[in-house]
Short mmCIF file of C-alpha atoms in Angstrom, two decimals:
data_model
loop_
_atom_site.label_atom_id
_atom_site.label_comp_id
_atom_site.label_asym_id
_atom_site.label_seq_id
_atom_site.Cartn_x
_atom_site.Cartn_y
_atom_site.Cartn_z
CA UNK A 1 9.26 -15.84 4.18
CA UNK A 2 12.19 -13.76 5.83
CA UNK A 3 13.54 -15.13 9.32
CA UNK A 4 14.09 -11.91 11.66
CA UNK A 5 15.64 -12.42 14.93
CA UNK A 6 14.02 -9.84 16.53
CA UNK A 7 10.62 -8.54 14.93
CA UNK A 8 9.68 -6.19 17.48
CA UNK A 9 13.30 -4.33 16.52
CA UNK A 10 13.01 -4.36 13.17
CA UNK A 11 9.15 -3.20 13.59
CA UNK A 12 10.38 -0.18 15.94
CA UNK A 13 13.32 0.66 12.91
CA UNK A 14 10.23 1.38 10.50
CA UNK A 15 8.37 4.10 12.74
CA UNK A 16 10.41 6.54 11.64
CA UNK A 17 10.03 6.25 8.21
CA UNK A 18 5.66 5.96 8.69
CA UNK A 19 5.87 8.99 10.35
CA UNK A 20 7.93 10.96 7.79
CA UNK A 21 5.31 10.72 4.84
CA UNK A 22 2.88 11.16 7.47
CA UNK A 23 1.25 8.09 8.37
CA UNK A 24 0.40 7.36 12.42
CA UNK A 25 3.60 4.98 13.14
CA UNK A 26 2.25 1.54 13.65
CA UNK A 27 3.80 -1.43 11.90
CA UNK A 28 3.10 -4.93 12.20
CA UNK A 29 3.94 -8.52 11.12
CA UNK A 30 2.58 -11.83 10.71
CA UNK A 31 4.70 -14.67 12.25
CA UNK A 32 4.95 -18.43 11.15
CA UNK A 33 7.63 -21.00 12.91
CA UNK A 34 9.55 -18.33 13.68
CA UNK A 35 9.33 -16.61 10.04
CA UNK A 36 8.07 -13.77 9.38
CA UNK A 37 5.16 -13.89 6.48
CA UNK A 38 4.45 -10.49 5.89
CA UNK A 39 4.93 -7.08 7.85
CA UNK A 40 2.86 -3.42 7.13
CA UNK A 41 2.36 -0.51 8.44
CA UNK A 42 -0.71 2.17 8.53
CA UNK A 43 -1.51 3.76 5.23
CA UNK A 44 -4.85 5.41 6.22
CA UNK A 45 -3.08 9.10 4.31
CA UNK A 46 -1.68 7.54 1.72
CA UNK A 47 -4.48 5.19 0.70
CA UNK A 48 -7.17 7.28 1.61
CA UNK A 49 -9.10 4.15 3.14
CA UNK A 50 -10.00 4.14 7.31
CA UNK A 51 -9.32 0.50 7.14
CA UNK A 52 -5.67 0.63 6.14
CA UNK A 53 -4.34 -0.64 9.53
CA UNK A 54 -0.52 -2.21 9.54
CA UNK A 55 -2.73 -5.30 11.13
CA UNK A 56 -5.35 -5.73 8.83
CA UNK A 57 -2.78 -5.36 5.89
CA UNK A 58 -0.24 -7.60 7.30
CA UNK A 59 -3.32 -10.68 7.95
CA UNK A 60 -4.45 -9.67 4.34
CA UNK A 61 -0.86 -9.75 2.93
CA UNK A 62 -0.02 -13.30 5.21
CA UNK A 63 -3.36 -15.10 4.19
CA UNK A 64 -2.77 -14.17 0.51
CA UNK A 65 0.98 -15.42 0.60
CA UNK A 66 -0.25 -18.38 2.63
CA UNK A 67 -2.53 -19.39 0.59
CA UNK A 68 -5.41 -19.64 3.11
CA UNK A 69 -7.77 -17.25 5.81
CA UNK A 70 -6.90 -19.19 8.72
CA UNK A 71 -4.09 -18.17 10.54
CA UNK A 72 -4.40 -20.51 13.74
CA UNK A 73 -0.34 -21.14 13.77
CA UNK A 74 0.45 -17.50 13.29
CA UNK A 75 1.35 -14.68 15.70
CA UNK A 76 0.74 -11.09 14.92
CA UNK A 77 3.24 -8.19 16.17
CA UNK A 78 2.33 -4.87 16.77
CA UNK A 79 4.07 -1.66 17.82
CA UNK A 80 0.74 -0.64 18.96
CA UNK A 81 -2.27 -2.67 20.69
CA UNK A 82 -5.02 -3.25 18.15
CA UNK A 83 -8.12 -1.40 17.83
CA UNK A 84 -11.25 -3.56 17.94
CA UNK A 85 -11.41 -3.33 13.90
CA UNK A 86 -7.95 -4.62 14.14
CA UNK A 87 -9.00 -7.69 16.88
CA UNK A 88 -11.87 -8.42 15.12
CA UNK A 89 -9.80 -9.10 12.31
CA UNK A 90 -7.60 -11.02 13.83
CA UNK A 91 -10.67 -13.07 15.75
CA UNK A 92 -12.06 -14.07 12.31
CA UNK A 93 -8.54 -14.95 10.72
CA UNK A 94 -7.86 -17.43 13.81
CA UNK A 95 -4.88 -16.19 14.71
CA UNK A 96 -2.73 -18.20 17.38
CA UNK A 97 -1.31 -14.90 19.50
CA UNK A 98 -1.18 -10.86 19.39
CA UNK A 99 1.93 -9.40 20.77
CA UNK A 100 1.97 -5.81 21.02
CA UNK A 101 4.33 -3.04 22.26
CA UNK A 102 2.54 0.30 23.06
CA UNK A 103 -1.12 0.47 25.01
CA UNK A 104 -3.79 2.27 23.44
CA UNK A 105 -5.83 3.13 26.26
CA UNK A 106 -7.99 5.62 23.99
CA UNK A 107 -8.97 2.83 21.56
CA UNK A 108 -7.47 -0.04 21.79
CA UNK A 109 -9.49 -3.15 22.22
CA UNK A 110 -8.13 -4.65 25.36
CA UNK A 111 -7.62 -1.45 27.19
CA UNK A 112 -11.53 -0.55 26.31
CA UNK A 113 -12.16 -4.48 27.92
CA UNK A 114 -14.07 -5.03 24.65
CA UNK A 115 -12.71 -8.82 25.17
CA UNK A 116 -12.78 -9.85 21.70
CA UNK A 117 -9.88 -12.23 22.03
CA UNK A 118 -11.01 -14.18 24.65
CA UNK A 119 -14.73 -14.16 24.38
CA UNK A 120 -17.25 -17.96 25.48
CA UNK A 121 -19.59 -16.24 23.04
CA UNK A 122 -16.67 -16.78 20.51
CA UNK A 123 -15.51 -19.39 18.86
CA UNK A 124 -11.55 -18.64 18.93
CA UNK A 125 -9.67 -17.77 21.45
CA UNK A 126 -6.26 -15.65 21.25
CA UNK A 127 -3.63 -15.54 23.21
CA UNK A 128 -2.31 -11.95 23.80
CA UNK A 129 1.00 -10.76 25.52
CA UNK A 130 2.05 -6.98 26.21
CA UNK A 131 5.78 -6.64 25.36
CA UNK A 132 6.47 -3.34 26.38
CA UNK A 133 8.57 -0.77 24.28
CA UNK A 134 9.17 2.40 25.46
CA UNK A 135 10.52 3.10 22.32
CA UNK A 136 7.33 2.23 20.40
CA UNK A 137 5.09 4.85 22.75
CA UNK A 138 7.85 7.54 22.39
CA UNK A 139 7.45 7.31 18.73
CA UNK A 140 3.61 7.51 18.49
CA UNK A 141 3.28 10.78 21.27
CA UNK A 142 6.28 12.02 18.93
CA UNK A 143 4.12 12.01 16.00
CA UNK A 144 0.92 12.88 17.74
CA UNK A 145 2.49 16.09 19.92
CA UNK A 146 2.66 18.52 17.45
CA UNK A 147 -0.45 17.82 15.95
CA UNK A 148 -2.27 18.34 19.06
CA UNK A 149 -1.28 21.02 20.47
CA UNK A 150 -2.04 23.28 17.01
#
């Protein structure tokens, strides 16, 4: 485990570099006592897989270090707000809080009110907190522009 003063700068540092072998820039990282356990970004291209979010990595790579699937004393970080594969995940790992930096009002989870994180019919709860970065959103319609407009 790596102590990082400030994860949500040293998450925005790595956009850059996701973008430039062509990955959508979202990083994340798993949080323990103030420690970060692991940190990942997308790697849909490169792996070829759908389910290569920086969030599900980062819970896979933090349970693995860990040493266990529940994650109940861990905070996730994320330069963008999970999609509902992504909170799902989460959900199921237990995870003590989400914190994340750019809304996805397209398809993120809590934008789309799918209220996985704070569901009766559940039986975890997670705490979630929008930390806004302007820098974060900059980065992803960055990315996203030219590809659109083609």
């Amino acid at each position: 485990m790596i102590a990082i003063d400030n994860i949500q700068q040293y998450l925005i540092n790595k956009l850059d570099s996701i973008s430039s072998i062509g990955e959508v820039p979202v990083a994340a990282a798993i949080e323990l006592n103030g420690r970060v356990v692991s940190t990942a970004w997308n790697s849909r291209e490169t792996s070829n897989s759908p389910i290569s979010h920086a969030e599900l990595l980062a819970i896979e790579d933090a349970t693995r270090i860990l040493g266990r699937w529940r994650l109940s004393d861990c905070i996730l970080h994320t330069t963008l707000e999970p999609c509902p594969m992504c909170m799902a995940a989460a959900q199921q790992a237990r995870l003590k809080k989400i914190i994340y930096f750019a809304k996805d009002v397209n398809r993120g989870a809590i934008s789309l009110k799918l209220n996985l994180h704070n569901n009766d019919n559940l039986n975890h709860k997670i705490e979630v907190e929008y930390s806004e970065n302007e820098l974060a959103s900059k980065k992803l319609k960055a990315f996203f522009h030219p590809r659109r407009s083609k």
